[in-house]
mmCIF file of N, CA and C and ligand atoms in Angstrom:
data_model
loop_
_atom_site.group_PDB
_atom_site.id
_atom_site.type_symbol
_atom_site.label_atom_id
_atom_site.label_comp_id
_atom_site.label_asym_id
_atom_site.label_seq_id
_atom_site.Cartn_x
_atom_site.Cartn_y
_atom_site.Cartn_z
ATOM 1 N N UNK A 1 0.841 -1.193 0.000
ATOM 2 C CA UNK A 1 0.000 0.000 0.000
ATOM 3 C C UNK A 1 0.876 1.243 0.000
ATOM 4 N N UNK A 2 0.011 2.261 -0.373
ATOM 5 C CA UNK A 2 0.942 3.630 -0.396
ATOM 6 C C UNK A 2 0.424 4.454 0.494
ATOM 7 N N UNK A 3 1.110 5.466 1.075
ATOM 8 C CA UNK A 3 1.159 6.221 1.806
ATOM 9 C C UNK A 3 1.576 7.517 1.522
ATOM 10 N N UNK A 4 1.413 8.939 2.325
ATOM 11 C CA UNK A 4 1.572 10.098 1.935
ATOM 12 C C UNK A 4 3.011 10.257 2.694
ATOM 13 N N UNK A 5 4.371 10.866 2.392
ATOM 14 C CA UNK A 5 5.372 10.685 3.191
ATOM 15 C C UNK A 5 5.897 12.094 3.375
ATOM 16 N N UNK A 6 5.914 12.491 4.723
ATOM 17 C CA UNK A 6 5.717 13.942 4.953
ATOM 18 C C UNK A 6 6.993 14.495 4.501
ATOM 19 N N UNK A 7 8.446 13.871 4.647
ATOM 20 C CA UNK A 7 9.505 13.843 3.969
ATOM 21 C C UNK A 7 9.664 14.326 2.420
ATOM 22 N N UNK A 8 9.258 12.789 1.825
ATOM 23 C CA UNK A 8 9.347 13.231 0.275
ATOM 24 C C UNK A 8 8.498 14.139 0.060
ATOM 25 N N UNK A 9 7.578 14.305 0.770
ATOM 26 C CA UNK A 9 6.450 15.505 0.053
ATOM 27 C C UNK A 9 5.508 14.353 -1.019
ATOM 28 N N UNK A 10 5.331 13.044 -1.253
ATOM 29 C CA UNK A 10 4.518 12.746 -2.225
ATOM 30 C C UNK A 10 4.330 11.162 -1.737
ATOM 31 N N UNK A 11 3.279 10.797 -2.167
ATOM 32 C CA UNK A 11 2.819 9.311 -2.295
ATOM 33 C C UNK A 11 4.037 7.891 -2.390
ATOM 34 N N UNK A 12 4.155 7.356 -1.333
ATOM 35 C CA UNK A 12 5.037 6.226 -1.500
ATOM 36 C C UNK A 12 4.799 4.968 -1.279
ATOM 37 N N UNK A 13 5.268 3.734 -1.495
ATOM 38 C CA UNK A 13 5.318 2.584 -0.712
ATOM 39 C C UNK A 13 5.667 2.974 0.050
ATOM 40 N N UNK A 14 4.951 1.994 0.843
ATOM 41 C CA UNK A 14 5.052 1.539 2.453
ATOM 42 C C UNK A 14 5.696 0.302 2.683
ATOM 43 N N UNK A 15 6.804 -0.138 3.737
ATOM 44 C CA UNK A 15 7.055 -1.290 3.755
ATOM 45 C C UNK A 15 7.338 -1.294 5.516
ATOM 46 N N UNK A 16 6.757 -2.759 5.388
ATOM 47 C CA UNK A 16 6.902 -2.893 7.132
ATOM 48 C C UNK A 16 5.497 -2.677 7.888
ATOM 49 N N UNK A 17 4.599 -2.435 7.111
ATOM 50 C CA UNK A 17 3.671 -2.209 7.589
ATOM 51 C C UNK A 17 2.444 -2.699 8.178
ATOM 52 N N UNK A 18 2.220 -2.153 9.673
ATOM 53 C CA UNK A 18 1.381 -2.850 10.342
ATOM 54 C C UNK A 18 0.033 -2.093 10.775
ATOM 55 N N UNK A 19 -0.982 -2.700 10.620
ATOM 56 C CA UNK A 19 -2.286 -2.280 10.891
ATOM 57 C C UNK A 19 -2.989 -1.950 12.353
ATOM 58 N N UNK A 20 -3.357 -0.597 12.923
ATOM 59 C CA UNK A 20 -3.406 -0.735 14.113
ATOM 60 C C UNK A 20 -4.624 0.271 14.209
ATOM 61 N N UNK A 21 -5.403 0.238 15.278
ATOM 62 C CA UNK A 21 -6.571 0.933 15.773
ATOM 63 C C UNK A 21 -5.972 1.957 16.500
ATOM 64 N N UNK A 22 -6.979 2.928 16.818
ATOM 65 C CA UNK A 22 -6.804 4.506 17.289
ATOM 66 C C UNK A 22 -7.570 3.901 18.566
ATOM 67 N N UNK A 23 -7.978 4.515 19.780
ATOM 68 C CA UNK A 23 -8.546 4.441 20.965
ATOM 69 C C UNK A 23 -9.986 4.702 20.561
ATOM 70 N N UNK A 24 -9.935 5.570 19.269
ATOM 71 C CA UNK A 24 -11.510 6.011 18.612
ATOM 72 C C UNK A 24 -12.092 4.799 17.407
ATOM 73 N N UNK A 25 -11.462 3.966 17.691
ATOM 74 C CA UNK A 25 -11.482 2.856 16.637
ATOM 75 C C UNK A 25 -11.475 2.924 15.524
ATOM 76 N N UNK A 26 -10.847 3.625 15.142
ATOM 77 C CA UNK A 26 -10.427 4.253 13.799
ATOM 78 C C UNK A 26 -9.145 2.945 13.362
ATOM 79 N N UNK A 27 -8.951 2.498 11.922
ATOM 80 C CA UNK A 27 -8.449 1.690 11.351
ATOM 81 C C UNK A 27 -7.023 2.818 10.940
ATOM 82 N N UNK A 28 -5.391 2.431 11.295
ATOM 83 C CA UNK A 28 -4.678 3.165 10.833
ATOM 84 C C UNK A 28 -3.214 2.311 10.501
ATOM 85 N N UNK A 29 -2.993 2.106 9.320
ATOM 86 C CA UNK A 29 -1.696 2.006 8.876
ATOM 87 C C UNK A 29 -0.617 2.219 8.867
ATOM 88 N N UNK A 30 0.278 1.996 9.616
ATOM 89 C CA UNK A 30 1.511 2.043 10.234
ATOM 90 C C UNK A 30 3.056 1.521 9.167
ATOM 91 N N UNK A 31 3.389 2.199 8.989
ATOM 92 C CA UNK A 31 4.658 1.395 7.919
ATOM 93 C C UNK A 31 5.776 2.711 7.675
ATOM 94 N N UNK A 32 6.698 2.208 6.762
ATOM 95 C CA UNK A 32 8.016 3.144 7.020
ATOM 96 C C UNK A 32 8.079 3.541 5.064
ATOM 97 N N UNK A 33 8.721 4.770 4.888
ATOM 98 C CA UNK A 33 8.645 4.732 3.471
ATOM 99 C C UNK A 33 9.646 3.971 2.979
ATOM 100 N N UNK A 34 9.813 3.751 2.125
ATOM 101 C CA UNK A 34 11.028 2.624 1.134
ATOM 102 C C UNK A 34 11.805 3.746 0.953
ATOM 103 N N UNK A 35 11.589 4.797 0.837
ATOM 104 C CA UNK A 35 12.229 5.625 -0.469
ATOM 105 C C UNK A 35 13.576 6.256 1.229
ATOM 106 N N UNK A 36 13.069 6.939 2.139
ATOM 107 C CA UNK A 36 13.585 7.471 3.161
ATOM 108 C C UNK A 36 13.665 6.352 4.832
ATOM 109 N N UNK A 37 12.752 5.938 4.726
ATOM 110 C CA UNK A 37 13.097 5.428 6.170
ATOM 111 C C UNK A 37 11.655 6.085 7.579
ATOM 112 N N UNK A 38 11.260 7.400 6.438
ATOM 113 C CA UNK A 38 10.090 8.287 7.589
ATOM 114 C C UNK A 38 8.806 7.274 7.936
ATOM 115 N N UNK A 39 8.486 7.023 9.128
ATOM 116 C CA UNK A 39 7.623 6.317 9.352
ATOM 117 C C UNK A 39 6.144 7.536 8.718
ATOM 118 N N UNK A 40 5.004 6.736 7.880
ATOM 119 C CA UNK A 40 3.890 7.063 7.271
ATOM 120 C C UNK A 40 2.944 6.335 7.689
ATOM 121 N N UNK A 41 1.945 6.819 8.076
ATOM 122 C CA UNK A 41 0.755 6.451 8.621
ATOM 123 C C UNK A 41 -0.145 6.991 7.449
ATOM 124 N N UNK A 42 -1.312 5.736 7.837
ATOM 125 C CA UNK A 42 -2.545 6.013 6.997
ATOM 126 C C UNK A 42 -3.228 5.734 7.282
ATOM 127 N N UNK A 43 -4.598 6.284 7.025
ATOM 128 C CA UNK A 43 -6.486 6.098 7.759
ATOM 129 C C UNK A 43 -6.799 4.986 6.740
ATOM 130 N N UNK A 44 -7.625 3.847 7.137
ATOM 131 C CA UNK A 44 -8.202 3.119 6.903
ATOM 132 C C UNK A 44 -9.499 2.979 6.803
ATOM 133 N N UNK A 45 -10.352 2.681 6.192
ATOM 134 C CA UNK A 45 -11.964 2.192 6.608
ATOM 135 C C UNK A 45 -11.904 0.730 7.172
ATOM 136 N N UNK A 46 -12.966 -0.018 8.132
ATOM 137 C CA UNK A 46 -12.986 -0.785 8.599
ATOM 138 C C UNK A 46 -12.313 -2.089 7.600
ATOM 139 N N UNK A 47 -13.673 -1.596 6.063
ATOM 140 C CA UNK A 47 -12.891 -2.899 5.069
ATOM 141 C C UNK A 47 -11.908 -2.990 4.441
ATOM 142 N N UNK A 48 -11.529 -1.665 4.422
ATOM 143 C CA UNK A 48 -9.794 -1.883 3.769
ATOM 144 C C UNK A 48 -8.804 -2.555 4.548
ATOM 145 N N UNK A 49 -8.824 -1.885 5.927
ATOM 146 C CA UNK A 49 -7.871 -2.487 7.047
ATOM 147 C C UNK A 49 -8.160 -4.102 6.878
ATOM 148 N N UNK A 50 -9.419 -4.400 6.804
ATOM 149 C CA UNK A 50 -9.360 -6.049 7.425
ATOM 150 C C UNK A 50 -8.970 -6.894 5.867
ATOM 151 N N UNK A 51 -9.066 -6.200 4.699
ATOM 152 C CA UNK A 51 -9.012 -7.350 3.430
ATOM 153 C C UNK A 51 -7.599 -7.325 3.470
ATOM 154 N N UNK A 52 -6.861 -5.920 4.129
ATOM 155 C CA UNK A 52 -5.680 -5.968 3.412
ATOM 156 C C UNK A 52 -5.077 -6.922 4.764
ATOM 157 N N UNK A 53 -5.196 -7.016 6.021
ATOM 158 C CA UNK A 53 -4.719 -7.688 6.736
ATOM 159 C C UNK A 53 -4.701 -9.222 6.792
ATOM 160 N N UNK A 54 -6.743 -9.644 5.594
ATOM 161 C CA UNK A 54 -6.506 -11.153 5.594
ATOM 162 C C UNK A 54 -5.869 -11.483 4.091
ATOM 163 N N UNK A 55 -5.481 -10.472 3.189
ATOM 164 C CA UNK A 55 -4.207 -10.677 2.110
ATOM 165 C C UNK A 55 -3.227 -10.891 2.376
ATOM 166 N N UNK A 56 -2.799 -10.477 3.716
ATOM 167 C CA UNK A 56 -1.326 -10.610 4.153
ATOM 168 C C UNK A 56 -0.450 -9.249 3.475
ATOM 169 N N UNK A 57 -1.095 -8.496 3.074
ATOM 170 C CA UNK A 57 -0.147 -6.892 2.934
ATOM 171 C C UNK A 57 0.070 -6.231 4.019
ATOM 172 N N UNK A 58 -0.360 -6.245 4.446
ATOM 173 C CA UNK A 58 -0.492 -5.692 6.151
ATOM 174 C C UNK A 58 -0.329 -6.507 7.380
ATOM 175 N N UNK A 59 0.503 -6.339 8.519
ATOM 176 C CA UNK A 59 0.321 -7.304 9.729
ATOM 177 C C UNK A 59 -0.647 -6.613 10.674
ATOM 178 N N UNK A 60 -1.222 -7.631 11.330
ATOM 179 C CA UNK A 60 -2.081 -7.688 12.392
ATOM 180 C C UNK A 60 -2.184 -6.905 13.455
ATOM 181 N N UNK A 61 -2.021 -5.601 13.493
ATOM 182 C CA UNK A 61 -1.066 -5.098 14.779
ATOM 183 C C UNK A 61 -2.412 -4.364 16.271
ATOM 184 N N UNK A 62 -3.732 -4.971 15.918
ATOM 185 C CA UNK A 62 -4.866 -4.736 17.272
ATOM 186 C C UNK A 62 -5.563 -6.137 17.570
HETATM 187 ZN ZN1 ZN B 1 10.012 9.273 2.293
#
Protein backbone atom coordinates (compact mmCIF):
# COMPACT_ATOMS: atom_id res chain seq x y z
CA UNK A 1 0.00 0.00 0.00
CA UNK A 2 0.94 3.63 -0.40
CA UNK A 3 1.16 6.22 1.81
CA UNK A 4 1.57 10.10 1.93
CA UNK A 5 5.37 10.68 3.19
CA UNK A 6 5.72 13.94 4.95
CA UNK A 7 9.50 13.84 3.97
CA UNK A 8 9.35 13.23 0.27
CA UNK A 9 6.45 15.50 0.05
CA UNK A 10 4.52 12.75 -2.22
CA UNK A 11 2.82 9.31 -2.29
CA UNK A 12 5.04 6.23 -1.50
CA UNK A 13 5.32 2.58 -0.71
CA UNK A 14 5.05 1.54 2.45
CA UNK A 15 7.06 -1.29 3.76
CA UNK A 16 6.90 -2.89 7.13
CA UNK A 17 3.67 -2.21 7.59
CA UNK A 18 1.38 -2.85 10.34
CA UNK A 19 -2.29 -2.28 10.89
CA UNK A 20 -3.41 -0.73 14.11
CA UNK A 21 -6.57 0.93 15.77
CA UNK A 22 -6.80 4.51 17.29
CA UNK A 23 -8.55 4.44 20.96
CA UNK A 24 -11.51 6.01 18.61
CA UNK A 25 -11.48 2.86 16.64
CA UNK A 26 -10.43 4.25 13.80
CA UNK A 27 -8.45 1.69 11.35
CA UNK A 28 -4.68 3.16 10.83
CA UNK A 29 -1.70 2.01 8.88
CA UNK A 30 1.51 2.04 10.23
CA UNK A 31 4.66 1.40 7.92
CA UNK A 32 8.02 3.14 7.02
CA UNK A 33 8.64 4.73 3.47
CA UNK A 34 11.03 2.62 1.13
CA UNK A 35 12.23 5.63 -0.47
CA UNK A 36 13.59 7.47 3.16
CA UNK A 37 13.10 5.43 6.17
CA UNK A 38 10.09 8.29 7.59
CA UNK A 39 7.62 6.32 9.35
CA UNK A 40 3.89 7.06 7.27
CA UNK A 41 0.75 6.45 8.62
CA UNK A 42 -2.55 6.01 7.00
CA UNK A 43 -6.49 6.10 7.76
CA UNK A 44 -8.20 3.12 6.90
CA UNK A 45 -11.96 2.19 6.61
CA UNK A 46 -12.99 -0.78 8.60
CA UNK A 47 -12.89 -2.90 5.07
CA UNK A 48 -9.79 -1.88 3.77
CA UNK A 49 -7.87 -2.49 7.05
CA UNK A 50 -9.36 -6.05 7.43
CA UNK A 51 -9.01 -7.35 3.43
CA UNK A 52 -5.68 -5.97 3.41
CA UNK A 53 -4.72 -7.69 6.74
CA UNK A 54 -6.51 -11.15 5.59
CA UNK A 55 -4.21 -10.68 2.11
CA UNK A 56 -1.33 -10.61 4.15
CA UNK A 57 -0.15 -6.89 2.93
CA UNK A 58 -0.49 -5.69 6.15
CA UNK A 59 0.32 -7.30 9.73
CA UNK A 60 -2.08 -7.69 12.39
CA UNK A 61 -1.07 -5.10 14.78
CA UNK A 62 -4.87 -4.74 17.27
ZN1 LIG B 1 10.01 9.27 2.29
Amino acid sequence: MEGRCMKCGSQKAMIDTVMTRTARGTYMAKGKCESCGTTVCKICSKDTAESLVSSGEVKKGY
